[in-house]
mmCIF file of C-alpha atoms and ligand atoms in Angstrom:
data_model
loop_
_atom_site.group_PDB
_atom_site.id
_atom_site.type_symbol
_atom_site.label_atom_id
_atom_site.label_comp_id
_atom_site.label_asym_id
_atom_site.label_seq_id
_atom_site.Cartn_x
_atom_site.Cartn_y
_atom_site.Cartn_z
ATOM 1 C CA MET A 67 12.973 -0.542 1.583
ATOM 2 C CA ILE A 68 11.025 -1.428 4.572
ATOM 3 C CA ILE A 69 7.636 0.784 5.300
ATOM 4 C CA LYS A 70 7.504 1.708 9.424
ATOM 5 C CA GLU A 71 5.237 4.399 9.265
ATOM 6 C CA SER A 72 2.731 5.345 6.888
ATOM 7 C CA LEU A 73 0.201 8.597 7.793
ATOM 8 C CA PHE A 74 -2.616 9.960 5.739
ATOM 9 C CA ILE A 75 -1.572 14.183 5.964
ATOM 10 C CA LYS A 76 -4.142 15.590 3.512
ATOM 11 C CA SER A 77 -6.723 16.446 0.694
ATOM 12 C CA ALA A 78 -6.004 19.084 -1.910
ATOM 13 C CA SER A 79 -8.218 20.890 -4.348
ATOM 14 C CA ALA A 80 -5.860 23.224 -5.390
ATOM 15 C CA LEU A 81 -1.565 24.004 -5.992
ATOM 16 C CA LYS A 82 -1.173 26.421 -3.095
ATOM 17 C CA ASP A 83 -2.604 23.657 -0.667
ATOM 18 C CA LEU A 84 -0.080 21.042 -1.116
ATOM 19 C CA PRO A 85 2.725 20.831 1.673
ATOM 20 C CA VAL A 86 5.307 23.044 1.812
ATOM 21 C CA ASP A 87 8.142 20.853 3.605
ATOM 22 C CA GLY A 88 9.951 19.951 0.185
ATOM 23 C CA LEU A 89 10.440 16.545 0.491
ATOM 24 C CA PRO A 90 10.163 13.998 -2.489
ATOM 25 C CA GLU A 91 6.608 12.491 -3.723
ATOM 26 C CA PHE A 92 6.094 9.926 -5.637
ATOM 27 C CA ALA A 93 2.986 10.428 -7.917
ATOM 28 C CA PHE A 94 -0.229 7.774 -8.846
ATOM 29 C CA ILE A 95 -2.189 8.179 -11.704
ATOM 30 C CA GLY A 96 -4.394 6.416 -14.051
ATOM 31 C CA ARG A 97 -7.828 5.290 -15.160
ATOM 32 C CA SER A 98 -10.714 5.093 -12.667
ATOM 33 C CA ASN A 99 -10.499 1.724 -11.379
ATOM 34 C CA VAL A 100 -7.291 0.584 -11.936
ATOM 35 C CA GLY A 101 -6.381 -0.068 -8.684
ATOM 36 C CA LYS A 102 -4.567 2.849 -7.563
ATOM 37 C CA SER A 103 -5.820 3.516 -4.269
ATOM 38 C CA SER A 104 -5.563 -0.191 -3.978
ATOM 39 C CA LEU A 105 -1.828 -0.558 -4.306
ATOM 40 C CA MET A 106 -0.942 2.204 -1.908
ATOM 41 C CA ASN A 107 -2.950 -0.101 0.380
ATOM 42 C CA MET A 108 -0.730 -3.101 -0.455
ATOM 43 C CA VAL A 109 2.864 -1.348 -0.194
ATOM 44 C CA LEU A 110 2.308 0.265 2.640
ATOM 45 C CA GLY A 111 0.405 -2.980 4.188
ATOM 46 C CA ARG A 112 -2.314 -0.723 5.680
ATOM 47 C CA LYS A 113 -5.713 -2.287 4.418
ATOM 48 C CA GLY A 114 -7.820 0.787 4.886
ATOM 49 C CA LEU A 115 -5.395 4.091 5.059
ATOM 50 C CA VAL A 116 -6.334 5.138 0.996
ATOM 51 C CA LYS A 117 -10.134 4.883 0.328
ATOM 52 C CA THR A 118 -10.409 2.015 -2.259
ATOM 53 C CA SER A 119 -14.398 2.087 -4.362
ATOM 54 C CA LYS A 120 -15.919 -0.434 -6.702
ATOM 55 C CA LYS A 121 -17.689 2.861 -8.270
ATOM 56 C CA PRO A 122 -15.273 4.863 -10.137
ATOM 57 C CA GLY A 123 -14.220 8.006 -9.805
ATOM 58 C CA LYS A 124 -14.155 8.278 -5.665
ATOM 59 C CA THR A 125 -10.973 10.034 -5.444
ATOM 60 C CA VAL A 126 -11.585 13.781 -6.944
ATOM 61 C CA LEU A 127 -8.597 15.496 -4.898
ATOM 62 C CA LEU A 128 -4.959 14.896 -4.377
ATOM 63 C CA ASN A 129 -4.182 12.883 -1.301
ATOM 64 C CA TYR A 130 -1.668 12.702 0.605
ATOM 65 C CA PHE A 131 0.238 9.866 2.462
ATOM 66 C CA LEU A 132 3.336 10.792 4.448
ATOM 67 C CA VAL A 133 5.927 7.586 4.017
ATOM 68 C CA ASN A 134 7.868 6.723 6.859
ATOM 69 C CA SER A 135 8.456 10.716 7.625
ATOM 70 C CA CYS A 136 10.466 10.572 3.813
ATOM 71 C CA PHE A 137 8.245 10.886 0.952
ATOM 72 C CA TYR A 138 4.547 10.990 0.042
ATOM 73 C CA PHE A 139 2.540 8.762 -1.427
ATOM 74 C CA VAL A 140 0.001 11.299 -3.733
ATOM 75 C CA ASP A 141 -3.416 9.778 -4.964
ATOM 76 C CA LEU A 142 -4.138 11.258 -7.591
ATOM 77 C CA PRO A 143 -8.520 11.721 -9.378
ATOM 78 C CA GLY A 144 -8.759 8.639 -12.087
ATOM 79 C CA TYR A 145 -9.669 9.606 -15.730
ATOM 80 C CA GLY A 146 -11.790 7.584 -18.263
ATOM 81 C CA PHE A 147 -14.741 8.191 -15.468
ATOM 82 C CA ALA A 148 -17.616 8.273 -18.219
ATOM 83 C CA ALA A 149 -20.294 9.512 -15.696
ATOM 84 C CA ARG A 150 -18.285 12.516 -14.910
ATOM 85 C CA SER A 151 -19.369 15.971 -16.602
ATOM 86 C CA LYS A 152 -17.637 18.248 -18.937
ATOM 87 C CA THR A 153 -17.158 21.183 -16.306
ATOM 88 C CA GLU A 154 -15.761 18.373 -14.241
ATOM 89 C CA ARG A 155 -13.297 16.950 -16.717
ATOM 90 C CA GLU A 156 -12.208 19.584 -17.374
ATOM 91 C CA ALA A 157 -11.584 20.854 -13.434
ATOM 92 C CA TRP A 158 -9.547 17.270 -13.633
ATOM 93 C CA ARG A 159 -7.555 18.029 -16.616
ATOM 94 C CA LYS A 160 -6.550 21.201 -14.775
ATOM 95 C CA LEU A 161 -5.865 20.265 -11.739
ATOM 96 C CA ILE A 162 -3.599 17.326 -12.837
ATOM 97 C CA GLU A 163 -2.103 19.008 -15.839
ATOM 98 C CA LEU A 164 -0.985 21.870 -13.642
ATOM 99 C CA TYR A 165 0.187 19.642 -10.952
ATOM 100 C CA LEU A 166 2.077 17.196 -13.159
ATOM 101 C CA LEU A 167 4.036 20.402 -14.853
ATOM 102 C CA LYS A 168 4.733 22.538 -11.601
ATOM 103 C CA ARG A 169 5.258 20.128 -9.162
ATOM 104 C CA ASN A 170 8.950 20.283 -8.554
ATOM 105 C CA GLU A 171 8.508 17.912 -5.401
ATOM 106 C CA ILE A 172 7.444 14.528 -7.704
ATOM 107 C CA GLN A 173 10.411 12.560 -7.833
ATOM 108 C CA ASP A 174 8.234 9.506 -10.203
ATOM 109 C CA VAL A 175 5.129 9.246 -11.540
ATOM 110 C CA PHE A 176 3.486 6.003 -11.394
ATOM 111 C CA LEU A 177 1.553 5.346 -14.587
ATOM 112 C CA LEU A 178 -0.776 2.582 -13.553
ATOM 113 C CA ILE A 179 -2.365 0.214 -16.496
ATOM 114 C CA ASP A 180 -4.480 -2.339 -16.234
ATOM 115 C CA SER A 181 -2.609 -5.617 -17.103
ATOM 116 C CA ARG A 182 -5.885 -6.975 -18.951
ATOM 117 C CA HIS A 183 -6.501 -4.231 -20.970
ATOM 118 C CA GLY A 184 -2.923 -2.615 -21.407
ATOM 119 C CA VAL A 185 -2.456 0.726 -23.010
ATOM 120 C CA MET A 186 -5.923 2.048 -23.709
ATOM 121 C CA ASP A 187 -6.935 5.518 -25.630
ATOM 122 C CA ASN A 188 -7.202 7.333 -22.535
ATOM 123 C CA ASP A 189 -3.844 6.256 -21.071
ATOM 124 C CA GLN A 190 -2.120 6.867 -24.395
ATOM 125 C CA GLU A 191 -2.867 10.440 -24.249
ATOM 126 C CA MET A 192 -1.937 10.717 -20.666
ATOM 127 C CA ILE A 193 1.443 8.894 -21.680
ATOM 128 C CA ASP A 194 1.413 11.734 -25.046
ATOM 129 C CA PHE A 195 1.104 14.671 -22.251
ATOM 130 C CA LEU A 196 3.929 13.193 -20.371
ATOM 131 C CA ASP A 197 6.301 12.475 -22.913
ATOM 132 C CA HIS A 198 5.392 15.945 -24.855
ATOM 133 C CA HIS A 199 6.597 17.449 -21.457
ATOM 134 C CA LYS A 200 9.220 15.572 -20.720
ATOM 135 C CA ILE A 201 8.007 14.355 -17.647
ATOM 136 C CA GLU A 202 9.344 10.746 -16.140
ATOM 137 C CA PHE A 203 7.289 8.519 -15.259
ATOM 138 C CA THR A 204 7.175 4.319 -14.771
ATOM 139 C CA PRO A 205 4.309 2.283 -15.870
ATOM 140 C CA VAL A 206 2.794 -0.333 -13.367
ATOM 141 C CA PHE A 207 0.718 -2.798 -14.320
ATOM 142 C CA THR A 208 -2.247 -3.645 -11.715
ATOM 143 C CA LYS A 209 -4.594 -6.518 -11.096
ATOM 144 C CA ALA A 210 -2.073 -9.387 -12.170
ATOM 145 C CA ASP A 211 -3.468 -12.269 -10.353
ATOM 146 C CA LYS A 212 -6.527 -11.562 -13.662
ATOM 147 C CA ILE A 213 -4.221 -12.717 -15.955
ATOM 148 C CA SER A 214 -1.750 -15.725 -16.628
ATOM 149 C CA LYS A 215 1.806 -16.528 -15.644
ATOM 150 C CA ASN A 216 2.297 -16.156 -19.154
ATOM 151 C CA MET A 217 0.907 -12.726 -19.801
ATOM 152 C CA ILE A 218 2.654 -11.693 -16.868
ATOM 153 C CA ASN A 219 5.958 -13.109 -18.521
ATOM 154 C CA MET A 220 5.221 -11.501 -21.106
ATOM 155 C CA ILE A 221 4.522 -8.042 -19.993
ATOM 156 C CA LYS A 222 7.632 -8.355 -18.072
ATOM 157 C CA ASN A 223 9.428 -8.855 -21.220
ATOM 158 C CA LYS A 224 8.481 -6.328 -22.744
ATOM 159 C CA ASN A 225 8.575 -3.526 -20.449
ATOM 160 C CA PRO A 226 11.547 -4.390 -18.127
ATOM 161 C CA GLY A 227 12.136 -2.542 -14.968
ATOM 162 C CA CYS A 228 8.414 -1.465 -14.817
ATOM 163 C CA PRO A 229 6.201 -3.781 -11.961
ATOM 164 C CA VAL A 230 3.622 -6.312 -12.751
ATOM 165 C CA VAL A 231 1.680 -6.002 -8.947
ATOM 166 C CA SER A 232 -1.390 -7.481 -7.223
ATOM 167 C CA ALA A 233 -3.028 -5.582 -4.406
ATOM 168 C CA VAL A 234 -4.929 -8.941 -3.794
ATOM 169 C CA THR A 235 -2.171 -11.862 -3.943
ATOM 170 C CA GLY A 236 1.132 -9.136 -2.600
ATOM 171 C CA LEU A 237 2.697 -10.022 -6.217
ATOM 172 C CA GLY A 238 5.374 -7.485 -7.152
ATOM 173 C CA LYS A 239 5.555 -5.535 -3.613
ATOM 174 C CA GLU A 240 8.790 -6.147 -2.823
ATOM 175 C CA GLU A 241 10.124 -4.874 -6.843
ATOM 176 C CA PHE A 242 7.750 -1.803 -5.937
ATOM 177 C CA LEU A 243 9.207 -0.961 -2.780
ATOM 178 C CA ASN A 244 12.966 -1.699 -3.832
ATOM 179 C CA MET A 245 12.071 0.650 -7.181
ATOM 180 C CA ILE A 246 11.435 3.379 -4.597
ATOM 181 C CA GLY A 247 14.455 2.852 -2.235
ATOM 182 C CA ASP A 248 16.801 3.045 -5.473
ATOM 183 C CA GLN A 249 15.270 5.914 -6.584
ATOM 184 C CA LEU A 250 15.091 7.736 -3.050
ATOM 185 C CA TYR A 251 18.858 6.382 -2.272
ATOM 186 C CA GLY A 252 20.391 4.468 -5.317
ATOM 187 C CA ARG A 253 22.074 0.984 -4.521
ATOM 188 C CA ASN A 254 24.590 -0.110 -2.198
ATOM 189 C CA ARG A 255 27.589 -2.164 -3.320
ATOM 190 C CA THR A 256 25.931 -5.241 -2.503
ATOM 191 C CA GLY A 257 22.910 -4.406 -4.754
ATOM 192 C CA GLU A 258 20.270 -4.190 -3.028
ATOM 193 C CA SER A 259 18.580 -0.969 -1.977
ATOM 194 C CA GLU A 260 19.700 0.258 1.254
HETATM 195 N N1 LIG B 463 -8.704 -8.459 -8.378
HETATM 196 C C1 LIG B 463 -7.797 -7.270 -7.959
HETATM 197 N N2 LIG B 463 -9.195 -6.396 -8.231
HETATM 198 C C2 LIG B 463 -8.086 -5.117 -8.148
HETATM 199 C C3 LIG B 463 -6.830 -5.198 -7.497
HETATM 200 N N3 LIG B 463 -6.509 -3.867 -7.148
HETATM 201 C C4 LIG B 463 -7.327 -2.902 -7.139
HETATM 202 N N4 LIG B 463 -8.837 -3.906 -7.443
HETATM 203 C C5 LIG B 463 -10.459 -3.592 -7.131
HETATM 204 O O1 LIG B 463 -10.206 -2.631 -8.358
HETATM 205 C C6 LIG B 463 -11.524 -1.540 -7.838
HETATM 206 C C7 LIG B 463 -11.019 -0.332 -8.032
HETATM 207 O O2 LIG B 463 -9.722 -0.310 -6.641
HETATM 208 P P1 LIG B 463 -8.951 1.128 -6.077
HETATM 209 O O3 LIG B 463 -8.071 0.677 -5.450
HETATM 210 O O4 LIG B 463 -10.422 2.074 -5.876
HETATM 211 O O5 LIG B 463 -9.210 1.749 -7.571
HETATM 212 P P2 LIG B 463 -8.542 3.677 -8.113
HETATM 213 O O6 LIG B 463 -7.737 3.279 -9.589
HETATM 214 O O7 LIG B 463 -7.913 3.900 -7.227
HETATM 215 O O8 LIG B 463 -9.838 4.013 -8.412
HETATM 216 P P3 LIG B 463 -10.183 5.924 -8.352
HETATM 217 O O9 LIG B 463 -10.553 6.077 -7.255
HETATM 218 O O10 LIG B 463 -11.864 6.060 -8.461
HETATM 219 O O11 LIG B 463 -9.763 6.352 -9.480
HETATM 220 C C8 LIG B 463 -11.904 -2.295 -6.421
HETATM 221 O O12 LIG B 463 -12.627 -3.231 -6.606
HETATM 222 C C9 LIG B 463 -10.637 -3.338 -6.080
HETATM 223 O O13 LIG B 463 -10.752 -3.923 -4.974
HETATM 224 C C10 LIG B 463 -6.322 -6.196 -8.213
HETATM 225 O O14 LIG B 463 -4.839 -6.109 -8.005
HETATM 226 N N5 LIG B 463 -6.579 -7.160 -8.546
HETATM 227 MG MG1 LIG B 464 -9.022 5.852 -5.927
#
């Protein structure tokens, strides 16, 4: 899978504002600060395309990026941002749950987990929600530059098929893109993504 082009399309705060072209989409979800926006930039090879922040909670809308004119990356607002008010957290929950339950275009949900911390309570809540509604997802382990090679291997052995990535070193980029290529186009006879 080669990225030829990526383009910011829109930010939406309601399902009625989402694209209507029916293209498949990959949703990036995870705790605030886990590295969703950074991973998107890394795999797209575009440093500043998706806004990243040292301050958690930056992304509060569904942000759509069109890739190769054939699928979308959707940057979802992060959860577990303590400074958000109760009303804001409720609005977040409503938007995310509606999106995950109703949006037929979703091809896969990438659930990002910080390699250093593993699955935390609010990650588990999200996993329970997805499992309960039989929504398929792929765990992706981020910030692998912060852990040892041994730890990386341990995570890989425990979670076969789940990418372990670093937005800093580019680790896992090819595996991540191949996974997307496989999901969209399947594998050709040589076993490589088309
Ligand atoms: N060392 C390291 N730092 C990273 C990596 N990915 C992201 N970061 C840093 O982690 C912080 C948060 O990254 P973002 O990509 O903005 O995280 P996010 O999940 O989009 O956060 P929200 O939009 O707030 O939900 C930034 O300071 C990044 O530079 C990584 O692979 N390695
Ligand atoms: Mg973000």
